């Protein structure tokens, strides 16, 4: 176990300063969110120690949740705890609250960030999955400026995102808040034993039309491959269909036929994962549909 | 180095410290605020929680410079002007402080919750507490007292949960917080790592990392040469006996010829800083020839297995332990039904929250030589002169540590002093020598104090675990439910070194027919050496394992005979007049039937159903009963010495001190000893101090194990106090029982105001002799209400009703703490815990890979106390430390079987396996979480 993971700790006051620092260290510095994943990776030898950490938590503007014309925007320094408390996201990004609300425990959620969760690029990062079905986007800032890109395109492989953490910063995240007749839900099964990753998690965001037909759907099941991904077959199966239990079950079967869930040692068997999708994905779809229909959401499972 | 400015507990501080620091290190090392404790350095256990701008964070992973200009609150500043914060007061009253190591973290996390709720004018619920404290762990209390304490501190009127017991004497029988709890809740209590001696060096150990090898060479030259390194030692540098152990001396201090498990110690380093010591380890060149690893007990004693301890005539068979009573063939012949199953229990880790730490201070140490303050009145601690080589360590067996250190250093035991510091949990995992000998060697080699602190990860690798077992048990009964025969064959994985395997597996064997009157019993147990982690003492000591098997079979029997599960236990329960499977006639103190009655009555309350469905969950009750010896037994000399001294304070009021070297690890021993002495002396308990574990001042109390300390040391304290009274009465020629008068009268006679008593427990006989193996047994019955989620297979324990026969409750508050903590520990055994090893390499190499129960797993616990006196225990008491942690696992799997029809035969319960079994209609599950293979076939009698 390595305890000294960094030598210099910087808390720049602006995005420009942060990027300038990264470039000055020329590959020997790294952006840090809460550190609750990153520091363990370094301590346990899976990532090398760095000369400097660049901590964006004091950058003005990056510690806020704001809402502009089309999006709810979450700064990279915003912690899971803040997201869970935000009433705008509770109502218009419910699956994100349900996802961020089960990451680690209270102490971890008080420092860990959604940006960090996304940057870690694990196949089943809870916050990431929640943001994915909301059609989330991330903003990458570097010396050339800032640009937005779909979250769905941000992953290259397990643990690998498009972001070069030695030169660039995931500065903000955003999603279109769910509107009328739109609702979302997230669900996760964790073992009570020593496995830090979920057995399986799933999220859905549905939009209905006035006739309770499904206008659009975004669904994710994880882990279902090396990168977080949408369950396209299940989504297609739902479009223009009524929001009924029968359709939700059919969509879940479509999801299963088009994804390869695997067994992970000590974590979950393939059969269990398939059975959980079969059993629970219809429920999550139903919950999202109900929230769409009623326009009201009470997040479930937060903190448990 | 850079300037860090913070406000700590209301005071501004400015420090010039390296930017690489974590907040926990700044608090503990730079500011000397040692109230915040480190349990894992992985942001996993939460005990290091402090508040940064009012928000609870894990300080062990919080970069210090992130707290620039922030306001930090720690336990050290919580009580103001000597006034306790309501949380501290409540924790004290509710007995929510046992070993105290997690207490600062629990209190600070709770404080944030209370502050948040108060600011929102909302009341606090138990659900809020379970969410807020979800990742702040405690291994001792079982959390029920914590929940109540936090509710009380939030302003609700919650009396401490104290079970009903017999009416108390003057002191004995009264509920009272443990005297050292106060220091623990203020953060003033110091554990070994909180001591810092001027001139102190930091030590680290190079561990093998491979399970089985022949050592070729160990080259330490490069490590020696590293600047800042003061000593690098190998086996060559051990002047005396290079072996230690608790029964046989087979465990190398530093390996010479072979490596027998991945945690074996190859070399030790002392350096100016831990960082330098760690770098030095990397420079040691260790060459070896890897050998095939033996990783299961059955394989170890089978043909062709490589022999670990070469030259042992029995190879890897440590011992074949036998129990024979009657004629099992005849017994099974007479049975109408025979149930025959094989069960598997896992290797389990103590997970005491305080990782091992030892400090050795060399003889003739003078702190002033290292620019430290010198206090001529200090008898120990950083400001004291140290005449002898002194080891500061939280150990369960101080006198044995002294002997083992002396043997390794080749000196007389009296030239070594052990100062037993507070222990942040033990549970049996701190009986074997950890760093004691290593630091002594390094202190001698360097002439400086040397501290060896194990990281959590090193602790996981190094220390002895609970034995994994395979148990095939065959239970025969007649149609009316009367047991006729029990035959069992057990394989116990003892790991690389003997430790206490022989004793643990003897206990498993002698308890393998359960607390029942069975006419014919045959048990064969094979204790084996393997290249897995050594296994030793762990609360329950073999009975945890065999009780799981016995009580699982009993429920299968009940179901097949269509007899009520409780009735079946009642029909066969041991009582006065029964003969155990080892031939011991139970003459007194068998409260088992009363335990069963109390649980039955409570469980069946109103509208009782064994099992029902609600939504997508199934609920069911499961029962199990158990027993556990008090004391070492088996013919081992079981004794403790205690000294009691009295004097008058400045107001001429009497004060007393009890001194004995037994260990307090949170179980509440000081309160018990104080009560025993106080009762005899006619003093209030608050006037009796207790000094534990200093081999220069305290006579030998024997090991803190086998649930023996209340009985043995309690008697020693009681009888020393009585002897002192008699001494004072005769010296002052005064027959008063008023201590102040006695002291005044005796003072002029020049008599010593102290008495020492060596108490010997009633003699016991070795196994096989047919005599009394133990002088007392505790008994219990437990019923667990479990909820099984039919959609996920997840199991939750909702309620436990328990009854424990403790002989006599000396302190009902600390007794209840043992019961709740034991039950929750056994819930972990059943549902969450497994120390997984793969071909001798631990997969469980970080705390994140080992989950003990957290507060969200706490059921409602209802506790009944049964008191069937022993004639020889202090005021009738017998032991209870282990008893509550024994039957809960079977109660849980019995509930699961009742709810789902699925019999779980391997622990811990894997919801993946359970769910698939439920869906497929299978009637059993063989794989516990972490198992990769089905349960191997076991031949009865043992020949494989």
mmCIF file of N, CA, C and O in Angstrom, chain B residues 346-418:
data_model
loop_
_atom_site.group_PDB
_atom_site.id
_atom_site.type_symbol
_atom_site.label_atom_id
_atom_site.label_comp_id
_atom_site.label_asym_id
_atom_site.label_seq_id
_atom_site.Cartn_x
_atom_site.Cartn_y
_atom_site.Cartn_z
ATOM 1 N N UNK B 346 -16.755 -21.189 6.753
ATOM 2 C CA UNK B 346 -15.638 -20.501 6.113
ATOM 3 C C UNK B 346 -14.548 -20.038 7.078
ATOM 4 O O UNK B 346 -14.754 -19.995 8.293
ATOM 5 N N UNK B 347 -13.408 -19.678 6.477
ATOM 6 C CA UNK B 347 -12.379 -18.941 7.225
ATOM 7 C C UNK B 347 -12.908 -17.532 7.432
ATOM 8 O O UNK B 347 -13.416 -16.904 6.500
ATOM 9 N N UNK B 348 -12.821 -17.064 8.640
ATOM 10 C CA UNK B 348 -13.407 -15.775 8.983
ATOM 11 C C UNK B 348 -12.377 -14.930 9.731
ATOM 12 O O UNK B 348 -11.497 -15.466 10.391
ATOM 13 N N UNK B 349 -12.510 -13.628 9.597
ATOM 14 C CA UNK B 349 -11.537 -12.663 10.102
ATOM 15 C C UNK B 349 -12.140 -11.885 11.279
ATOM 16 O O UNK B 349 -13.308 -11.527 11.266
ATOM 17 N N UNK B 350 -11.329 -11.630 12.299
ATOM 18 C CA UNK B 350 -11.841 -10.953 13.490
ATOM 19 C C UNK B 350 -12.285 -9.533 13.194
ATOM 20 O O UNK B 350 -13.247 -9.052 13.773
ATOM 21 N N UNK B 351 -11.527 -8.865 12.334
ATOM 22 C CA UNK B 351 -11.819 -7.469 11.993
ATOM 23 C C UNK B 351 -12.030 -6.616 13.240
ATOM 24 O O UNK B 351 -12.955 -5.791 13.307
ATOM 25 N N UNK B 352 -11.160 -6.819 14.255
ATOM 26 C CA UNK B 352 -11.132 -5.842 15.338
ATOM 27 C C UNK B 352 -10.765 -4.523 14.670
ATOM 28 O O UNK B 352 -9.961 -4.475 13.753
ATOM 29 N N UNK B 353 -11.367 -3.407 15.100
ATOM 30 C CA UNK B 353 -11.162 -2.168 14.344
ATOM 31 C C UNK B 353 -9.784 -1.559 14.551
ATOM 32 O O UNK B 353 -9.339 -0.761 13.724
ATOM 33 N N UNK B 354 -9.080 -1.957 15.595
ATOM 34 C CA UNK B 354 -7.733 -1.440 15.797
ATOM 35 C C UNK B 354 -6.707 -2.420 15.237
ATOM 36 O O UNK B 354 -6.514 -3.510 15.771
ATOM 37 N N UNK B 355 -6.023 -2.036 14.138
ATOM 38 C CA UNK B 355 -4.970 -2.926 13.648
ATOM 39 C C UNK B 355 -3.861 -3.045 14.696
ATOM 40 O O UNK B 355 -3.670 -2.158 15.523
ATOM 41 N N UNK B 356 -3.135 -4.145 14.635
ATOM 42 C CA UNK B 356 -2.113 -4.431 15.641
ATOM 43 C C UNK B 356 -1.023 -3.347 15.683
ATOM 44 O O UNK B 356 -0.594 -2.856 14.657
ATOM 45 N N UNK B 357 -0.612 -3.035 16.889
ATOM 46 C CA UNK B 357 0.465 -2.063 17.068
ATOM 47 C C UNK B 357 1.257 -2.451 18.304
ATOM 48 O O UNK B 357 0.662 -2.818 19.327
ATOM 49 N N UNK B 358 2.561 -2.425 18.204
ATOM 50 C CA UNK B 358 3.399 -2.700 19.369
ATOM 51 C C UNK B 358 4.546 -1.696 19.379
ATOM 52 O O UNK B 358 5.045 -1.316 18.320
ATOM 53 N N UNK B 359 4.932 -1.260 20.553
ATOM 54 C CA UNK B 359 6.085 -0.370 20.710
ATOM 55 C C UNK B 359 7.024 -0.998 21.726
ATOM 56 O O UNK B 359 6.579 -1.400 22.793
ATOM 57 N N UNK B 360 8.293 -1.086 21.389
ATOM 58 C CA UNK B 360 9.283 -1.545 22.359
ATOM 59 C C UNK B 360 10.171 -0.377 22.744
ATOM 60 O O UNK B 360 10.616 0.377 21.878
ATOM 61 N N UNK B 361 10.387 -0.239 24.019
ATOM 62 C CA UNK B 361 11.274 0.799 24.523
ATOM 63 C C UNK B 361 12.453 0.088 25.175
ATOM 64 O O UNK B 361 12.255 -0.765 26.049
ATOM 65 N N UNK B 362 13.673 0.398 24.742
ATOM 66 C CA UNK B 362 14.803 -0.403 25.230
ATOM 67 C C UNK B 362 15.126 -0.106 26.690
ATOM 68 O O UNK B 362 14.793 0.964 27.215
ATOM 69 N N UNK B 363 15.766 -1.061 27.333
ATOM 70 C CA UNK B 363 16.192 -0.864 28.714
ATOM 71 C C UNK B 363 17.100 0.356 28.790
ATOM 72 O O UNK B 363 17.869 0.620 27.867
ATOM 73 N N UNK B 364 16.987 1.077 29.859
ATOM 74 C CA UNK B 364 17.787 2.287 30.112
ATOM 75 C C UNK B 364 17.392 3.452 29.212
ATOM 76 O O UNK B 364 18.129 4.419 29.084
ATOM 77 N N UNK B 365 16.231 3.376 28.630
ATOM 78 C CA UNK B 365 15.750 4.488 27.798
ATOM 79 C C UNK B 365 15.498 5.726 28.661
ATOM 80 O O UNK B 365 14.859 5.654 29.708
ATOM 81 N N UNK B 366 16.028 6.850 28.181
ATOM 82 C CA UNK B 366 15.805 8.137 28.837
ATOM 83 C C UNK B 366 15.301 9.118 27.783
ATOM 84 O O UNK B 366 16.048 9.480 26.883
ATOM 85 N N UNK B 367 14.063 9.536 27.872
ATOM 86 C CA UNK B 367 13.520 10.407 26.826
ATOM 87 C C UNK B 367 14.305 11.703 26.675
ATOM 88 O O UNK B 367 14.376 12.260 25.579
ATOM 89 N N UNK B 368 14.924 12.162 27.762
ATOM 90 C CA UNK B 368 15.668 13.423 27.686
ATOM 91 C C UNK B 368 16.814 13.333 26.692
ATOM 92 O O UNK B 368 17.207 14.337 26.097
ATOM 93 N N UNK B 369 17.334 12.130 26.496
ATOM 94 C CA UNK B 369 18.428 11.969 25.516
ATOM 95 C C UNK B 369 17.966 12.288 24.105
ATOM 96 O O UNK B 369 18.781 12.512 23.221
ATOM 97 N N UNK B 370 16.674 12.252 23.900
ATOM 98 C CA UNK B 370 16.154 12.536 22.559
ATOM 99 C C UNK B 370 15.350 13.823 22.586
ATOM 100 O O UNK B 370 14.427 14.008 21.806
ATOM 101 N N UNK B 371 15.728 14.691 23.502
ATOM 102 C CA UNK B 371 15.070 16.004 23.629
ATOM 103 C C UNK B 371 13.607 15.879 23.970
ATOM 104 O O UNK B 371 12.786 16.706 23.579
ATOM 105 N N UNK B 372 13.264 14.831 24.706
ATOM 106 C CA UNK B 372 11.878 14.699 25.135
ATOM 107 C C UNK B 372 11.743 15.085 26.599
ATOM 108 O O UNK B 372 12.744 15.121 27.322
ATOM 109 N N UNK B 373 10.530 15.405 27.033
ATOM 110 C CA UNK B 373 10.346 15.781 28.447
ATOM 111 C C UNK B 373 10.522 14.567 29.355
ATOM 112 O O UNK B 373 10.167 13.455 28.996
ATOM 113 N N UNK B 374 11.054 14.797 30.527
ATOM 114 C CA UNK B 374 11.267 13.729 31.499
ATOM 115 C C UNK B 374 10.435 14.041 32.737
ATOM 116 O O UNK B 374 10.549 15.125 33.303
ATOM 117 N N UNK B 375 9.583 13.105 33.100
ATOM 118 C CA UNK B 375 8.759 13.287 34.292
ATOM 119 C C UNK B 375 9.205 12.259 35.316
ATOM 120 O O UNK B 375 8.938 11.079 35.166
ATOM 121 N N UNK B 376 9.895 12.692 36.346
ATOM 122 C CA UNK B 376 10.425 11.730 37.315
ATOM 123 C C UNK B 376 9.338 10.911 38.008
ATOM 124 O O UNK B 376 9.612 9.851 38.539
ATOM 125 N N UNK B 377 8.093 11.412 37.984
ATOM 126 C CA UNK B 377 7.019 10.668 38.648
ATOM 127 C C UNK B 377 6.282 9.709 37.732
ATOM 128 O O UNK B 377 5.461 8.921 38.185
ATOM 129 N N UNK B 378 6.590 9.768 36.442
ATOM 130 C CA UNK B 378 5.871 8.901 35.500
ATOM 131 C C UNK B 378 6.372 7.479 35.648
ATOM 132 O O UNK B 378 7.580 7.239 35.650
ATOM 133 N N UNK B 379 5.448 6.526 35.783
ATOM 134 C CA UNK B 379 5.888 5.127 35.831
ATOM 135 C C UNK B 379 5.912 4.504 34.445
ATOM 136 O O UNK B 379 6.493 3.464 34.248
ATOM 137 N N UNK B 380 5.204 5.113 33.503
ATOM 138 C CA UNK B 380 5.279 4.626 32.139
ATOM 139 C C UNK B 380 4.796 5.710 31.222
ATOM 140 O O UNK B 380 4.303 6.736 31.664
ATOM 141 N N UNK B 381 4.968 5.486 29.950
ATOM 142 C CA UNK B 381 4.585 6.507 28.983
ATOM 143 C C UNK B 381 5.816 7.229 28.482
ATOM 144 O O UNK B 381 6.951 6.929 28.863
ATOM 145 N N UNK B 382 5.576 8.196 27.625
ATOM 146 C CA UNK B 382 6.662 8.803 26.876
ATOM 147 C C UNK B 382 7.619 9.639 27.721
ATOM 148 O O UNK B 382 8.707 9.959 27.274
ATOM 149 N N UNK B 383 7.202 9.992 28.913
ATOM 150 C CA UNK B 383 8.060 10.861 29.716
ATOM 151 C C UNK B 383 8.785 10.097 30.819
ATOM 152 O O UNK B 383 9.456 10.688 31.661
ATOM 153 N N UNK B 384 8.637 8.771 30.795
ATOM 154 C CA UNK B 384 9.198 7.974 31.892
ATOM 155 C C UNK B 384 10.561 7.414 31.537
ATOM 156 O O UNK B 384 10.861 7.145 30.376
ATOM 157 N N UNK B 385 11.375 7.253 32.578
ATOM 158 C CA UNK B 385 12.583 6.443 32.418
ATOM 159 C C UNK B 385 12.136 4.993 32.342
ATOM 160 O O UNK B 385 11.234 4.583 33.048
ATOM 161 N N UNK B 386 12.789 4.227 31.489
ATOM 162 C CA UNK B 386 12.418 2.817 31.380
ATOM 163 C C UNK B 386 13.615 1.965 31.773
ATOM 164 O O UNK B 386 14.600 1.900 31.054
ATOM 165 N N UNK B 387 13.515 1.344 32.938
ATOM 166 C CA UNK B 387 14.654 0.545 33.404
ATOM 167 C C UNK B 387 14.782 -0.727 32.574
ATOM 168 O O UNK B 387 15.876 -1.148 32.221
ATOM 169 N N UNK B 388 13.623 -1.328 32.267
ATOM 170 C CA UNK B 388 13.646 -2.613 31.552
ATOM 171 C C UNK B 388 13.216 -2.413 30.112
ATOM 172 O O UNK B 388 12.530 -1.441 29.797
ATOM 173 N N UNK B 389 13.528 -3.384 29.290
ATOM 174 C CA UNK B 389 12.916 -3.432 27.956
ATOM 175 C C UNK B 389 11.417 -3.555 28.152
ATOM 176 O O UNK B 389 10.953 -4.478 28.831
ATOM 177 N N UNK B 390 10.684 -2.620 27.618
ATOM 178 C CA UNK B 390 9.241 -2.541 27.858
ATOM 179 C C UNK B 390 8.509 -2.581 26.530
ATOM 180 O O UNK B 390 8.878 -1.890 25.586
ATOM 181 N N UNK B 391 7.502 -3.415 26.476
ATOM 182 C CA UNK B 391 6.680 -3.497 25.264
ATOM 183 C C UNK B 391 5.299 -2.944 25.587
ATOM 184 O O UNK B 391 4.649 -3.405 26.529
ATOM 185 N N UNK B 392 4.870 -1.974 24.817
ATOM 186 C CA UNK B 392 3.513 -1.455 24.926
ATOM 187 C C UNK B 392 2.692 -2.147 23.835
ATOM 188 O O UNK B 392 3.008 -2.047 22.646
ATOM 189 N N UNK B 393 1.671 -2.861 24.238
ATOM 190 C CA UNK B 393 0.911 -3.612 23.231
ATOM 191 C C UNK B 393 -0.477 -3.927 23.762
ATOM 192 O O UNK B 393 -0.655 -4.167 24.955
ATOM 193 N N UNK B 394 -1.453 -3.912 22.904
ATOM 194 C CA UNK B 394 -2.809 -4.331 23.263
ATOM 195 C C UNK B 394 -2.889 -5.827 23.060
ATOM 196 O O UNK B 394 -3.063 -6.290 21.935
ATOM 197 N N UNK B 395 -2.725 -6.573 24.129
ATOM 198 C CA UNK B 395 -2.604 -8.019 23.967
ATOM 199 C C UNK B 395 -3.565 -8.732 24.902
ATOM 200 O O UNK B 395 -3.871 -8.254 25.978
ATOM 201 N N UNK B 396 -4.003 -9.880 24.499
ATOM 202 C CA UNK B 396 -4.890 -10.657 25.331
ATOM 203 C C UNK B 396 -4.143 -11.491 26.369
ATOM 204 O O UNK B 396 -4.775 -12.035 27.283
ATOM 205 N N UNK B 397 -2.843 -11.619 26.229
ATOM 206 C CA UNK B 397 -2.097 -12.471 27.170
ATOM 207 C C UNK B 397 -0.767 -11.823 27.558
ATOM 208 O O UNK B 397 0.302 -12.306 27.175
ATOM 209 N N UNK B 398 -0.797 -10.759 28.353
ATOM 210 C CA UNK B 398 0.447 -10.032 28.642
ATOM 211 C C UNK B 398 1.576 -10.895 29.200
ATOM 212 O O UNK B 398 2.719 -10.757 28.784
ATOM 213 N N UNK B 399 1.291 -11.786 30.143
ATOM 214 C CA UNK B 399 2.371 -12.568 30.744
ATOM 215 C C UNK B 399 2.989 -13.530 29.738
ATOM 216 O O UNK B 399 4.193 -13.781 29.757
ATOM 217 N N UNK B 400 2.174 -14.066 28.857
ATOM 218 C CA UNK B 400 2.725 -14.980 27.867
ATOM 219 C C UNK B 400 3.567 -14.206 26.852
ATOM 220 O O UNK B 400 4.606 -14.685 26.402
ATOM 221 N N UNK B 401 3.117 -13.003 26.516
ATOM 222 C CA UNK B 401 3.930 -12.144 25.648
ATOM 223 C C UNK B 401 5.306 -11.947 26.270
ATOM 224 O O UNK B 401 6.332 -12.011 25.596
ATOM 225 N N UNK B 402 5.289 -11.709 27.563
ATOM 226 C CA UNK B 402 6.556 -11.464 28.253
ATOM 227 C C UNK B 402 7.473 -12.677 28.106
ATOM 228 O O UNK B 402 8.650 -12.551 27.779
ATOM 229 N N UNK B 403 6.892 -13.866 28.329
ATOM 230 C CA UNK B 403 7.697 -15.087 28.220
ATOM 231 C C UNK B 403 8.227 -15.271 26.809
ATOM 232 O O UNK B 403 9.370 -15.673 26.606
ATOM 233 N N UNK B 404 7.401 -15.005 25.850
ATOM 234 C CA UNK B 404 7.793 -15.249 24.454
ATOM 235 C C UNK B 404 8.859 -14.256 24.002
ATOM 236 O O UNK B 404 9.803 -14.620 23.286
ATOM 237 N N UNK B 405 8.703 -13.009 24.414
ATOM 238 C CA UNK B 405 9.721 -12.007 24.078
ATOM 239 C C UNK B 405 11.044 -12.386 24.743
ATOM 240 O O UNK B 405 12.110 -12.368 24.109
ATOM 241 N N UNK B 406 10.960 -12.774 25.998
ATOM 242 C CA UNK B 406 12.185 -13.128 26.735
ATOM 243 C C UNK B 406 12.879 -14.312 26.088
ATOM 244 O O UNK B 406 14.107 -14.333 25.938
ATOM 245 N N UNK B 407 12.097 -15.308 25.684
ATOM 246 C CA UNK B 407 12.698 -16.502 25.066
ATOM 247 C C UNK B 407 13.419 -16.129 23.782
ATOM 248 O O UNK B 407 14.500 -16.631 23.493
ATOM 249 N N UNK B 408 12.839 -15.239 23.001
ATOM 250 C CA UNK B 408 13.463 -14.853 21.730
ATOM 251 C C UNK B 408 14.724 -14.030 21.967
ATOM 252 O O UNK B 408 15.709 -14.137 21.244
ATOM 253 N N UNK B 409 14.680 -13.196 22.989
ATOM 254 C CA UNK B 409 15.841 -12.348 23.291
ATOM 255 C C UNK B 409 16.874 -13.069 24.134
ATOM 256 O O UNK B 409 17.964 -12.540 24.383
ATOM 257 N N UNK B 410 16.511 -14.273 24.580
ATOM 258 C CA UNK B 410 17.391 -15.077 25.421
ATOM 259 C C UNK B 410 17.711 -14.350 26.722
ATOM 260 O O UNK B 410 18.879 -14.217 27.122
ATOM 261 N N UNK B 411 16.673 -13.844 27.376
ATOM 262 C CA UNK B 411 16.830 -13.179 28.674
ATOM 263 C C UNK B 411 15.790 -13.731 29.625
ATOM 264 O O UNK B 411 14.863 -14.436 29.228
ATOM 265 N N UNK B 412 15.923 -13.389 30.898
ATOM 266 C CA UNK B 412 14.938 -13.814 31.896
ATOM 267 C C UNK B 412 13.638 -13.052 31.700
ATOM 268 O O UNK B 412 13.666 -11.837 31.433
ATOM 269 N N UNK B 413 12.513 -13.716 31.867
ATOM 270 C CA UNK B 413 11.228 -13.019 31.688
ATOM 271 C C UNK B 413 11.109 -11.758 32.547
ATOM 272 O O UNK B 413 10.538 -10.766 32.104
ATOM 273 N N UNK B 414 11.675 -11.800 33.745
ATOM 274 C CA UNK B 414 11.526 -10.648 34.648
ATOM 275 C C UNK B 414 12.246 -9.409 34.123
ATOM 276 O O UNK B 414 12.032 -8.308 34.622
ATOM 277 N N UNK B 415 13.120 -9.592 33.137
ATOM 278 C CA UNK B 415 13.818 -8.426 32.606
ATOM 279 C C UNK B 415 13.020 -7.741 31.505
ATOM 280 O O UNK B 415 13.471 -6.734 30.947
ATOM 281 N N UNK B 416 11.852 -8.282 31.218
ATOM 282 C CA UNK B 416 10.981 -7.685 30.207
ATOM 283 C C UNK B 416 9.712 -7.198 30.905
ATOM 284 O O UNK B 416 9.206 -7.860 31.815
ATOM 285 N N UNK B 417 9.240 -6.072 30.505
ATOM 286 C CA UNK B 417 7.976 -5.592 31.066
ATOM 287 C C UNK B 417 6.978 -5.413 29.938
ATOM 288 O O UNK B 417 7.301 -4.821 28.902
ATOM 289 N N UNK B 418 5.788 -5.945 30.137
ATOM 290 C CA UNK B 418 4.712 -5.721 29.158
ATOM 291 C C UNK B 418 3.731 -4.729 29.771
ATOM 292 O O UNK B 418 3.247 -4.951 30.877
#
